[in-house]
PDB file of C-alpha atoms in Angstrom:
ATOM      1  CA  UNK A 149     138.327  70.769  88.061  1.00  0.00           C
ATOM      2  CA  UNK A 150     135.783  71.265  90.757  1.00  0.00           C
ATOM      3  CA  UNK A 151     137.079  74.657  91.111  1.00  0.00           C
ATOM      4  CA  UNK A 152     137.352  75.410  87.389  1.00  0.00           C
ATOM      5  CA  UNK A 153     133.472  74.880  86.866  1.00  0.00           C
ATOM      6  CA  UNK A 154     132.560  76.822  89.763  1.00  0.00           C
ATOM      7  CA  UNK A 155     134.508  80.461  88.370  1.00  0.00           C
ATOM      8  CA  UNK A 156     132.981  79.433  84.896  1.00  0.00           C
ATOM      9  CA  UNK A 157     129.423  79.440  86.347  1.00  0.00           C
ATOM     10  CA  UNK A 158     129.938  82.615  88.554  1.00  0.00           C
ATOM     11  CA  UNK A 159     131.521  84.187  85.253  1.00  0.00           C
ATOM     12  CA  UNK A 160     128.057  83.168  83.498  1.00  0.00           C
ATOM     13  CA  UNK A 161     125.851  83.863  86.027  1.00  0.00           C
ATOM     14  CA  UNK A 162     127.895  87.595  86.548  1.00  0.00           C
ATOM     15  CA  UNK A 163     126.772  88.200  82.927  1.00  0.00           C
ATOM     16  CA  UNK A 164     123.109  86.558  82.903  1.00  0.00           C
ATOM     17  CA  UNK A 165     121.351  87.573  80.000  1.00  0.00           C
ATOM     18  CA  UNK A 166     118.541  90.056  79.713  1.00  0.00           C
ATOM     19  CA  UNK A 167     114.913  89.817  80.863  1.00  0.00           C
ATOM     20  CA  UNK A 168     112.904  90.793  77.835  1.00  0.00           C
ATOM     21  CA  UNK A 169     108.996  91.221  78.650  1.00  0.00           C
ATOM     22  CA  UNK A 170     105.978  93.021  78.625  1.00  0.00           C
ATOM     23  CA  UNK A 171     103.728  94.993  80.907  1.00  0.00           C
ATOM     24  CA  UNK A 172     100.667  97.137  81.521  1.00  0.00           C
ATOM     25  CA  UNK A 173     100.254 100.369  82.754  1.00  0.00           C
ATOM     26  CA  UNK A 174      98.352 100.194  86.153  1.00  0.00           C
ATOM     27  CA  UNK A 175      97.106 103.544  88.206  1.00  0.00           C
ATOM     28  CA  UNK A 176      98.662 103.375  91.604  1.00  0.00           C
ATOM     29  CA  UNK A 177      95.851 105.252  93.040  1.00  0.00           C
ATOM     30  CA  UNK A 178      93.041 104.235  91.635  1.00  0.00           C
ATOM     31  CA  UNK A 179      89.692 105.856  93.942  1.00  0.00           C
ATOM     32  CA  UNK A 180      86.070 104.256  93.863  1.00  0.00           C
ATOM     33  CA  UNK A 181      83.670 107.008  94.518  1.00  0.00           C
ATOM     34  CA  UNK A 182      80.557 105.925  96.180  1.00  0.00           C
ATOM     35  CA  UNK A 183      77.501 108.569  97.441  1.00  0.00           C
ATOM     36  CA  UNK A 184      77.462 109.476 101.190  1.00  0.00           C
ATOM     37  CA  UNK A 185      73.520 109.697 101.311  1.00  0.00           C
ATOM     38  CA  UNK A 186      70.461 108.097  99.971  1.00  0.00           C
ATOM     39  CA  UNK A 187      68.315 110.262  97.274  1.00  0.00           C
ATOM     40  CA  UNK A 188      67.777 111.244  93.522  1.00  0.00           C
ATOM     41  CA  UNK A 189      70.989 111.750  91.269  1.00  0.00           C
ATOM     42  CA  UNK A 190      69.854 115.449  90.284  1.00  0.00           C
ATOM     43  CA  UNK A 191      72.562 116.352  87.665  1.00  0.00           C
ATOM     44  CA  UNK A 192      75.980 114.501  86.541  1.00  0.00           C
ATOM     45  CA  UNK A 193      78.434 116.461  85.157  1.00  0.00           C
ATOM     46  CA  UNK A 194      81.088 113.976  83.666  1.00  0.00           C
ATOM     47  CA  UNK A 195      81.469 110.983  81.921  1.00  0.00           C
ATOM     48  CA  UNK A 196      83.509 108.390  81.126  1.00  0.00           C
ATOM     49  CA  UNK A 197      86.770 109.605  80.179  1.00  0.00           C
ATOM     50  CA  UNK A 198      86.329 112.897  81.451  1.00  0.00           C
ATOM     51  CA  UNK A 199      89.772 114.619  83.242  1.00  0.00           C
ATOM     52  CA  UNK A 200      88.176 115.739  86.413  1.00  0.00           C
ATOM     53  CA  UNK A 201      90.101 118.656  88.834  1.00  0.00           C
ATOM     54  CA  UNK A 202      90.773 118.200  92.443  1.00  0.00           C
ATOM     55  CA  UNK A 203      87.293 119.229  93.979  1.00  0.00           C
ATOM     56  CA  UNK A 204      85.326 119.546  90.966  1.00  0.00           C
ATOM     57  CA  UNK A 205      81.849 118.426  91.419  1.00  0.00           C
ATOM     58  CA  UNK A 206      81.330 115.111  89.823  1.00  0.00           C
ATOM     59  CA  UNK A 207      77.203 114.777  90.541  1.00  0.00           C
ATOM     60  CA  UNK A 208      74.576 116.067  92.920  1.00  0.00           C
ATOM     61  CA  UNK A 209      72.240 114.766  95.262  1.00  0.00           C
ATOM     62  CA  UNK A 210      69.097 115.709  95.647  1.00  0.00           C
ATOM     63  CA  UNK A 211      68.579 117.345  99.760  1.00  0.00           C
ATOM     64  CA  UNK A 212      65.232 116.537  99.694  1.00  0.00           C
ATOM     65  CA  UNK A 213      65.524 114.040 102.874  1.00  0.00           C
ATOM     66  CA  UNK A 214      68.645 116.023 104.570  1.00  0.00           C
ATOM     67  CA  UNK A 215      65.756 118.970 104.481  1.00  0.00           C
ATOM     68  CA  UNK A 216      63.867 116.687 106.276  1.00  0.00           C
ATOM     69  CA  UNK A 217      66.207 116.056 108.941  1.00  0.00           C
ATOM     70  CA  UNK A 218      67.379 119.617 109.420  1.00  0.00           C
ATOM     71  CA  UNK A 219      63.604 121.013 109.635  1.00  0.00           C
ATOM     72  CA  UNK A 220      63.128 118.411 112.837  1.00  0.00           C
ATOM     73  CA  UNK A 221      66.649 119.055 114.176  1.00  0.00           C
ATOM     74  CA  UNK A 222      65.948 122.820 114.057  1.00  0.00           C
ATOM     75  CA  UNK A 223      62.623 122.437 115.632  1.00  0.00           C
ATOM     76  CA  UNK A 224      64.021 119.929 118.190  1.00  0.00           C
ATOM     77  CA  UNK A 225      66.485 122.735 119.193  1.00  0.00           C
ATOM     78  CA  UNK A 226      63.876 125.643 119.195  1.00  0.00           C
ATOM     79  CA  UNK A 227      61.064 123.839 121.527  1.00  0.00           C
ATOM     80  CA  UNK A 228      64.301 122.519 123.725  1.00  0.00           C
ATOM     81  CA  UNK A 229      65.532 126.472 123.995  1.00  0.00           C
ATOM     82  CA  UNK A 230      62.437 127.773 124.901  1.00  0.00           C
ATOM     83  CA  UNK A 231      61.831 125.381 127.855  1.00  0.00           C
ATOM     84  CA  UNK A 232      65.535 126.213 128.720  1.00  0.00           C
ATOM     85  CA  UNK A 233      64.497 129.912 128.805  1.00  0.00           C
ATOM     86  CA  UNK A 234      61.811 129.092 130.979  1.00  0.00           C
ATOM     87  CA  UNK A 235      63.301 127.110 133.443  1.00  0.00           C
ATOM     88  CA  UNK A 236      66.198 129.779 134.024  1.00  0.00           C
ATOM     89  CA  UNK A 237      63.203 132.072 135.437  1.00  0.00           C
ATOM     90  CA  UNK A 238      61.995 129.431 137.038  1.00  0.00           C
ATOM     91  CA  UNK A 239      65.523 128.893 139.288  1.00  0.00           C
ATOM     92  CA  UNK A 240      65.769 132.494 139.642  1.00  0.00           C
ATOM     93  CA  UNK A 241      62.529 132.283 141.337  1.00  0.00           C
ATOM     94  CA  UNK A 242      63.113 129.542 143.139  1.00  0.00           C
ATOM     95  CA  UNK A 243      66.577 131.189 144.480  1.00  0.00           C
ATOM     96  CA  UNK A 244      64.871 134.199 145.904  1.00  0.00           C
ATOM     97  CA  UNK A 245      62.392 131.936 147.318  1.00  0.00           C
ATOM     98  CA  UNK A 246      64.895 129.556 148.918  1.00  0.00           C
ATOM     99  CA  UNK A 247      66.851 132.774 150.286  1.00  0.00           C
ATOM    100  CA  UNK A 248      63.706 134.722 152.082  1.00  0.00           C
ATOM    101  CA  UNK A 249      63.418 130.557 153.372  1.00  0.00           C
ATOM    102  CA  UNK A 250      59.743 129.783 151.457  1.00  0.00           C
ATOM    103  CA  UNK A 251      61.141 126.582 149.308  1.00  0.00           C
ATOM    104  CA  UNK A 252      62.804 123.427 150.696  1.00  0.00           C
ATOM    105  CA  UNK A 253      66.862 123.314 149.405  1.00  0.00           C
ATOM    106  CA  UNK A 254      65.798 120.035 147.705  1.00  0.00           C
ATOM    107  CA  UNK A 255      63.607 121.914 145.721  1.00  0.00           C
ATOM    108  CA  UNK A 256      65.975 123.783 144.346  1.00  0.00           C
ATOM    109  CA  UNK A 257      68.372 121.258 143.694  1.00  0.00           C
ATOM    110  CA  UNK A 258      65.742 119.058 141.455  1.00  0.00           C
ATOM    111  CA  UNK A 259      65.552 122.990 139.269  1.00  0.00           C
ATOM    112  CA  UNK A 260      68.890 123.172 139.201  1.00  0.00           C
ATOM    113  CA  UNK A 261      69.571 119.436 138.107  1.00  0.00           C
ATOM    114  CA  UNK A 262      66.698 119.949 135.834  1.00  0.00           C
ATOM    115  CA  UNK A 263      68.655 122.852 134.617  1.00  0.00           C
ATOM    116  CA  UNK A 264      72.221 121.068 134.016  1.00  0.00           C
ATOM    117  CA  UNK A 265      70.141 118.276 132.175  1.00  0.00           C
ATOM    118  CA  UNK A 266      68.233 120.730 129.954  1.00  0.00           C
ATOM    119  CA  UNK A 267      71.640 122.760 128.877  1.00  0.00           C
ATOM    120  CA  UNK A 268      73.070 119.506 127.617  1.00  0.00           C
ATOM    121  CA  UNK A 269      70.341 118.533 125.480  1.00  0.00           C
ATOM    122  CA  UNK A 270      70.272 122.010 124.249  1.00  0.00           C
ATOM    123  CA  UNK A 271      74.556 121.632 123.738  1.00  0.00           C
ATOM    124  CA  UNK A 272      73.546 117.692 121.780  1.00  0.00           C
ATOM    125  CA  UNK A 273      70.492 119.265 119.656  1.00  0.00           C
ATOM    126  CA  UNK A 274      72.797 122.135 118.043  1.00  0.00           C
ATOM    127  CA  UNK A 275      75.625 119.576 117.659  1.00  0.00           C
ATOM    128  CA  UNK A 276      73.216 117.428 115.406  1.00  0.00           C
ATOM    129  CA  UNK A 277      71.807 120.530 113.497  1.00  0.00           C
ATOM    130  CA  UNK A 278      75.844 121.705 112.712  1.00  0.00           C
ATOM    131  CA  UNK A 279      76.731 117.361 111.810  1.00  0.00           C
ATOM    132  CA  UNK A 280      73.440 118.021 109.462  1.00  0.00           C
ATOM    133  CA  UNK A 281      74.413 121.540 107.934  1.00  0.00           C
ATOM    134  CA  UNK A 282      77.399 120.091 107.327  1.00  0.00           C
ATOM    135  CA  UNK A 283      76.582 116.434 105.869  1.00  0.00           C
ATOM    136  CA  UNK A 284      75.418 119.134 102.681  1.00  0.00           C
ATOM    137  CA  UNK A 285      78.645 119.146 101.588  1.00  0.00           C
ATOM    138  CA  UNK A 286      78.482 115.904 100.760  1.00  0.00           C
ATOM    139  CA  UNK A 287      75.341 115.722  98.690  1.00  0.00           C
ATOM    140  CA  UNK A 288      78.010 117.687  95.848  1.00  0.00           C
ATOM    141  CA  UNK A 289      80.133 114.855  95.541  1.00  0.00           C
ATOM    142  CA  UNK A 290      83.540 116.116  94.263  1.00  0.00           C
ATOM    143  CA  UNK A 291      87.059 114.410  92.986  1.00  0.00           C
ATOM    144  CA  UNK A 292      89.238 114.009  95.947  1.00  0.00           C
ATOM    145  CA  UNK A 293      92.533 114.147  93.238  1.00  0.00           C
ATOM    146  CA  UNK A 294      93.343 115.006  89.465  1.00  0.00           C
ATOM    147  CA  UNK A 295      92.209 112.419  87.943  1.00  0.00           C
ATOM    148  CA  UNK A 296      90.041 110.581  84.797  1.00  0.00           C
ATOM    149  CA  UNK A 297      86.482 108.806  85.216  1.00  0.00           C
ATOM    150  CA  UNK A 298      87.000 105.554  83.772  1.00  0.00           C
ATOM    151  CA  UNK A 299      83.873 103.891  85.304  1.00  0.00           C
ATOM    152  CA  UNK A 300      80.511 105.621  85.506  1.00  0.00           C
ATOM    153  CA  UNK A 301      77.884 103.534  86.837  1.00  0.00           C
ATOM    154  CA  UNK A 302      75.370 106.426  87.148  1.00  0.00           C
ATOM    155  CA  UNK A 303      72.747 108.435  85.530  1.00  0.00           C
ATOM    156  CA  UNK A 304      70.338 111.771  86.372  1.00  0.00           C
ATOM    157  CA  UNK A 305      66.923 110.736  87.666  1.00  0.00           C
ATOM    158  CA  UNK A 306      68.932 107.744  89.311  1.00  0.00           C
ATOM    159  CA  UNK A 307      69.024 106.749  93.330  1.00  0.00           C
ATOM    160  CA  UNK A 308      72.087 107.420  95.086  1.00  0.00           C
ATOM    161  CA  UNK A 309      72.665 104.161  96.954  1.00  0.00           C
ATOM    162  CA  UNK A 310      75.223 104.820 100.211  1.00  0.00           C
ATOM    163  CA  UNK A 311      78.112 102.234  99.545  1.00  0.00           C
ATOM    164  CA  UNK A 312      77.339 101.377  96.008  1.00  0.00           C
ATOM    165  CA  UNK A 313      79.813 102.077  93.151  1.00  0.00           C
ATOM    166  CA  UNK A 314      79.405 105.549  91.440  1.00  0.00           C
ATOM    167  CA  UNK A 315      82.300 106.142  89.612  1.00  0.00           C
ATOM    168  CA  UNK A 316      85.744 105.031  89.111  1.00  0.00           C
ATOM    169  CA  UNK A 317      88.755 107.395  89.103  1.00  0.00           C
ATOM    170  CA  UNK A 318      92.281 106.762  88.553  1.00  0.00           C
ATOM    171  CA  UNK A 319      95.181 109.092  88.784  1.00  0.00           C
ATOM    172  CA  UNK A 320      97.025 109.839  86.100  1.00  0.00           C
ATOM    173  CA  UNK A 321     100.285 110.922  87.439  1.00  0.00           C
ATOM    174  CA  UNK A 322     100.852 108.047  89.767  1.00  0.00           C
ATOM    175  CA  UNK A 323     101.175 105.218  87.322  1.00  0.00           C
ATOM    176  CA  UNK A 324     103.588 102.025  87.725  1.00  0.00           C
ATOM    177  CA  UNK A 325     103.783  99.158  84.926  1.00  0.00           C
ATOM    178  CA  UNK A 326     102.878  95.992  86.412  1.00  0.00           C
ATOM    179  CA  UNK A 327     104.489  92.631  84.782  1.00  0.00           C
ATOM    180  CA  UNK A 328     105.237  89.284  86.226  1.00  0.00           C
ATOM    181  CA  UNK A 329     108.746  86.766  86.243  1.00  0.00           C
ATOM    182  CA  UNK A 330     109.373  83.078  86.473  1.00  0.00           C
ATOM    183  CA  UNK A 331     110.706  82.674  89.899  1.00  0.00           C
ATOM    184  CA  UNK A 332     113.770  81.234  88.172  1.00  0.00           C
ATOM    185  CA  UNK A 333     114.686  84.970  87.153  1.00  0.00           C
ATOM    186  CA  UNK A 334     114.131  86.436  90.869  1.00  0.00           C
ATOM    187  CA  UNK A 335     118.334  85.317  91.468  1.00  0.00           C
ATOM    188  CA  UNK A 336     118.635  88.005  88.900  1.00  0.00           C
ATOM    189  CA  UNK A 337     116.238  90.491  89.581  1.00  0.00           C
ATOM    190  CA  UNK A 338     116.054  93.326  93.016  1.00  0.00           C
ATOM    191  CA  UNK A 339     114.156  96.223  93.473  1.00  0.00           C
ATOM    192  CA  UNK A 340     115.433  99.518  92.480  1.00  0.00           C
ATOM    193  CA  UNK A 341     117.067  97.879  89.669  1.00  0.00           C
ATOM    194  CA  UNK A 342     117.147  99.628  86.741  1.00  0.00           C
ATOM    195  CA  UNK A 343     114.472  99.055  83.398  1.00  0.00           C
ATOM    196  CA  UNK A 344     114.632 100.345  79.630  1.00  0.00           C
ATOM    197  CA  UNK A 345     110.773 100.297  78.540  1.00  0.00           C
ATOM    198  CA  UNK A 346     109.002 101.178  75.049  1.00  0.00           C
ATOM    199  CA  UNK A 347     105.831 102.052  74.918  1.00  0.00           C
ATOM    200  CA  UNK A 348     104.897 100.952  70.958  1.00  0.00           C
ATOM    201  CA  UNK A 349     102.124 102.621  70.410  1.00  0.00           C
ATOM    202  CA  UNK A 350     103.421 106.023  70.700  1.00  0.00           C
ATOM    203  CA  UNK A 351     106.778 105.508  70.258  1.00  0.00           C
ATOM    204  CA  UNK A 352     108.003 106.893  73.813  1.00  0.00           C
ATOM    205  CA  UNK A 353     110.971 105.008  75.261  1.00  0.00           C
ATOM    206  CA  UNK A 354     111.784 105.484  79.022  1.00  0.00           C
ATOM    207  CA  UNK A 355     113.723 104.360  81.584  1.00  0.00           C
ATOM    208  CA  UNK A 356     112.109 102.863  85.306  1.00  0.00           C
ATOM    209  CA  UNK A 357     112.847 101.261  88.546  1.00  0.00           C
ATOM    210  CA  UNK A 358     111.842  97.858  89.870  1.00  0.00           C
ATOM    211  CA  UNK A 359     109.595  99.373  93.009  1.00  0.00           C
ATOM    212  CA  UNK A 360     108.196  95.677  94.381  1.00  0.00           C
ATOM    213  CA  UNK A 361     108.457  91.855  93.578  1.00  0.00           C
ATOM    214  CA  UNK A 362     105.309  90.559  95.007  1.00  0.00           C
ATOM    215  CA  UNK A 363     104.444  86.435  94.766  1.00  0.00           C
ATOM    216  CA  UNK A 364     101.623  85.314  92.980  1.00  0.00           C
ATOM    217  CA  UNK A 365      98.493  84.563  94.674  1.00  0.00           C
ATOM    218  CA  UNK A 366      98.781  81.623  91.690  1.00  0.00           C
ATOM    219  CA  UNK A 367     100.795  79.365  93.644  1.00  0.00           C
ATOM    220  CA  UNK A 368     100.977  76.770  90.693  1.00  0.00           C
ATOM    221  CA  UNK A 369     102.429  79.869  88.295  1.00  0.00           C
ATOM    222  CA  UNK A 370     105.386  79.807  90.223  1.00  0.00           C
ATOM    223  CA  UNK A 371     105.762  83.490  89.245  1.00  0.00           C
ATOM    224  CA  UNK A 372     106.295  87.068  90.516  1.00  0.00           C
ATOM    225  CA  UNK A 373     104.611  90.126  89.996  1.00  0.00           C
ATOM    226  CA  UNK A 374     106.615  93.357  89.285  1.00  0.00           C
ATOM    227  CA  UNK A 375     105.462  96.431  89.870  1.00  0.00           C
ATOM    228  CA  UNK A 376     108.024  99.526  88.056  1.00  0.00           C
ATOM    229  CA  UNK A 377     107.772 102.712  88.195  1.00  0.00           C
ATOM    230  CA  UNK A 378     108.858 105.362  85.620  1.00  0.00           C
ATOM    231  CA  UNK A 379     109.923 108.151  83.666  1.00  0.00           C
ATOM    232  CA  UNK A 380     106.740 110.034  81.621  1.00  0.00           C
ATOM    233  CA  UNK A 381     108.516 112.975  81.141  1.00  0.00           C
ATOM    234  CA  UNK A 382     105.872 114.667  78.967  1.00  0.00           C
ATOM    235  CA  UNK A 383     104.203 111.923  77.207  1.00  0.00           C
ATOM    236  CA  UNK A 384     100.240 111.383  78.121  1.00  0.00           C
ATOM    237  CA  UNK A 385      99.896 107.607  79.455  1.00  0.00           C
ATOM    238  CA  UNK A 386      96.931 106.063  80.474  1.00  0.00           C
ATOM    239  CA  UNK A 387      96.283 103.171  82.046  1.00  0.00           C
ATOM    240  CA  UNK A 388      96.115  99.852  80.525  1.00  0.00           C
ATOM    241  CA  UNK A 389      99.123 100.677  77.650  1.00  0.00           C
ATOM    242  CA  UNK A 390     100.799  97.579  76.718  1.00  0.00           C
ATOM    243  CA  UNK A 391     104.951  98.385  77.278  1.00  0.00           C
ATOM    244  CA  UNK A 392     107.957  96.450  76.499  1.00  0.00           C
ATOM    245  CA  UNK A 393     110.588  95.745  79.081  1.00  0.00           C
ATOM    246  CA  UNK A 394     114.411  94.923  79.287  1.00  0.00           C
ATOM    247  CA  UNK A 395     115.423  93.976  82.798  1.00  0.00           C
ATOM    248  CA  UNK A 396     119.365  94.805  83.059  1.00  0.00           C
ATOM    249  CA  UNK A 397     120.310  91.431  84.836  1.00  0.00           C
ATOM    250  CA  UNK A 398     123.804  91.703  84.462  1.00  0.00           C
ATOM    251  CA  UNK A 399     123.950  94.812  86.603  1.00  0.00           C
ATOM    252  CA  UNK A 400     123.129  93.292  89.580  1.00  0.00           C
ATOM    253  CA  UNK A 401     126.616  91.757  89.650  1.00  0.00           C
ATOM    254  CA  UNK A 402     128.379  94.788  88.488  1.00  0.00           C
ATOM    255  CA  UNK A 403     126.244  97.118  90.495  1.00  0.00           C
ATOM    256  CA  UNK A 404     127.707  95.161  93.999  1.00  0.00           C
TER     257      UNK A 404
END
């Protein structure tokens, strides 16, 4: 008898029925953009639902305090090369001296330490002026991806803040539907397993693949959340689309 109940619940469970749900569309790669430098937002050249280009300038930054910088750095460098210039006719002096024997050696080892010590603040001063020259680049603040602004958080005539939230972009071509299961239905559910979807809204039906189960941070939900990736052939999808799901249980058994 024992045995008899056991084949009729692997027969069931071999044919469990269908997970019917829903699910939204989620960007996998979804980019904050926040400004490098401090300074006045001078023009903005998108907004909010704009399709941006990989490298396209999104906004500007005025250079008004970079300017700053690079006017010191450069004059740093120029006072630092002309007492470099002097001191190398200084130790060629000092060498002819030393050889007809009218300087001490020690004196000539102080010019030529004085010498070493003078190149390699001369080699650290043109380092900072090229780190400056090229920390422009960054005051044209461009998309790092294809991608649509669906957060803009800034205006012209604004401060650039370093760290605070500009924009948000998110990738259209890298898009997963995210849903979540009982954890009664995990027994029936793996990843790469197979999903019919329907997007109503546009009519589109499409086929995906379970990518990750992932538990709840919810522990009380006792639930799962699903992450599937799919099929957009040449439909336009954007995120947040409500979608329908099937979840093929049964083909986990037949599939083994």
């Amino acid at each position: 008898m024992i045995k008899v109940l056991l084949i009729i619940l692997l027969f069931i469970s071999s044919y469990a029925k269908d997970i019917e749900t829903s699910g939204t569309v989620i960007s996998n790669n979804e980019k904050i953009v926040t400004s490098r430098h401090f300074g006045y937002i001078k023009k903005v050249f998108i907004q909010e639902g704009s399709f941006v280009k990989k490298n396209q300038i999104l906004y500007k930054i005025d250079s008004s305090k970079l300017d700053s910088l690079k006017n010191e750095a450069k004059s740093n460098l120029a006072i630092l090369e002309n007492k470099l210039a002097n001191i190398k006719l200084n130790y060629k002096r000092y060498k002819r001296l030393y050889k007809d024997d009218l300087i001490a050696k020690y004196d000539l080892e102080q010019l030529e330490l004085n010498l070493l010590n003078l190149k390699n603040l001369v080699s650290i001063a043109k380092a900072k002026l090229t780190q400056i020259n090229n920390e422009y680049n960054y005051l044209n603040v461009k998309a790092s991806n294809d991608s649509m602004v669906i957060k803009k958080s800034i205006k012209e005539g604004e401060m650039a803040m370093p760290g605070a939230i500009a924009l948000v972009l998110t990738d259209l071509e890298n898009l997963k539907i995210k849903t979540s299961i009982n954890e009664s239905d995990l027994i029936n559910i793996k990843k790469s397993q197979k999903v019919e979807i329907l997007f109503p809204s546009i009519n589109f039906e499409t086929t995906g693949i379970i990518d990750a189960i992932i538990p709840s941070v919810d522990n009380t939900s006792h639930s799962f959340i699903i992450k599937i990736s799919f099929d957009k052939k040449e439909q336009v999808i954007y995120p947040g689309m409500y979608a329908k799901l099937v979840i093929k249980t049964n083909r986990i058994k037949n599939e083994k």
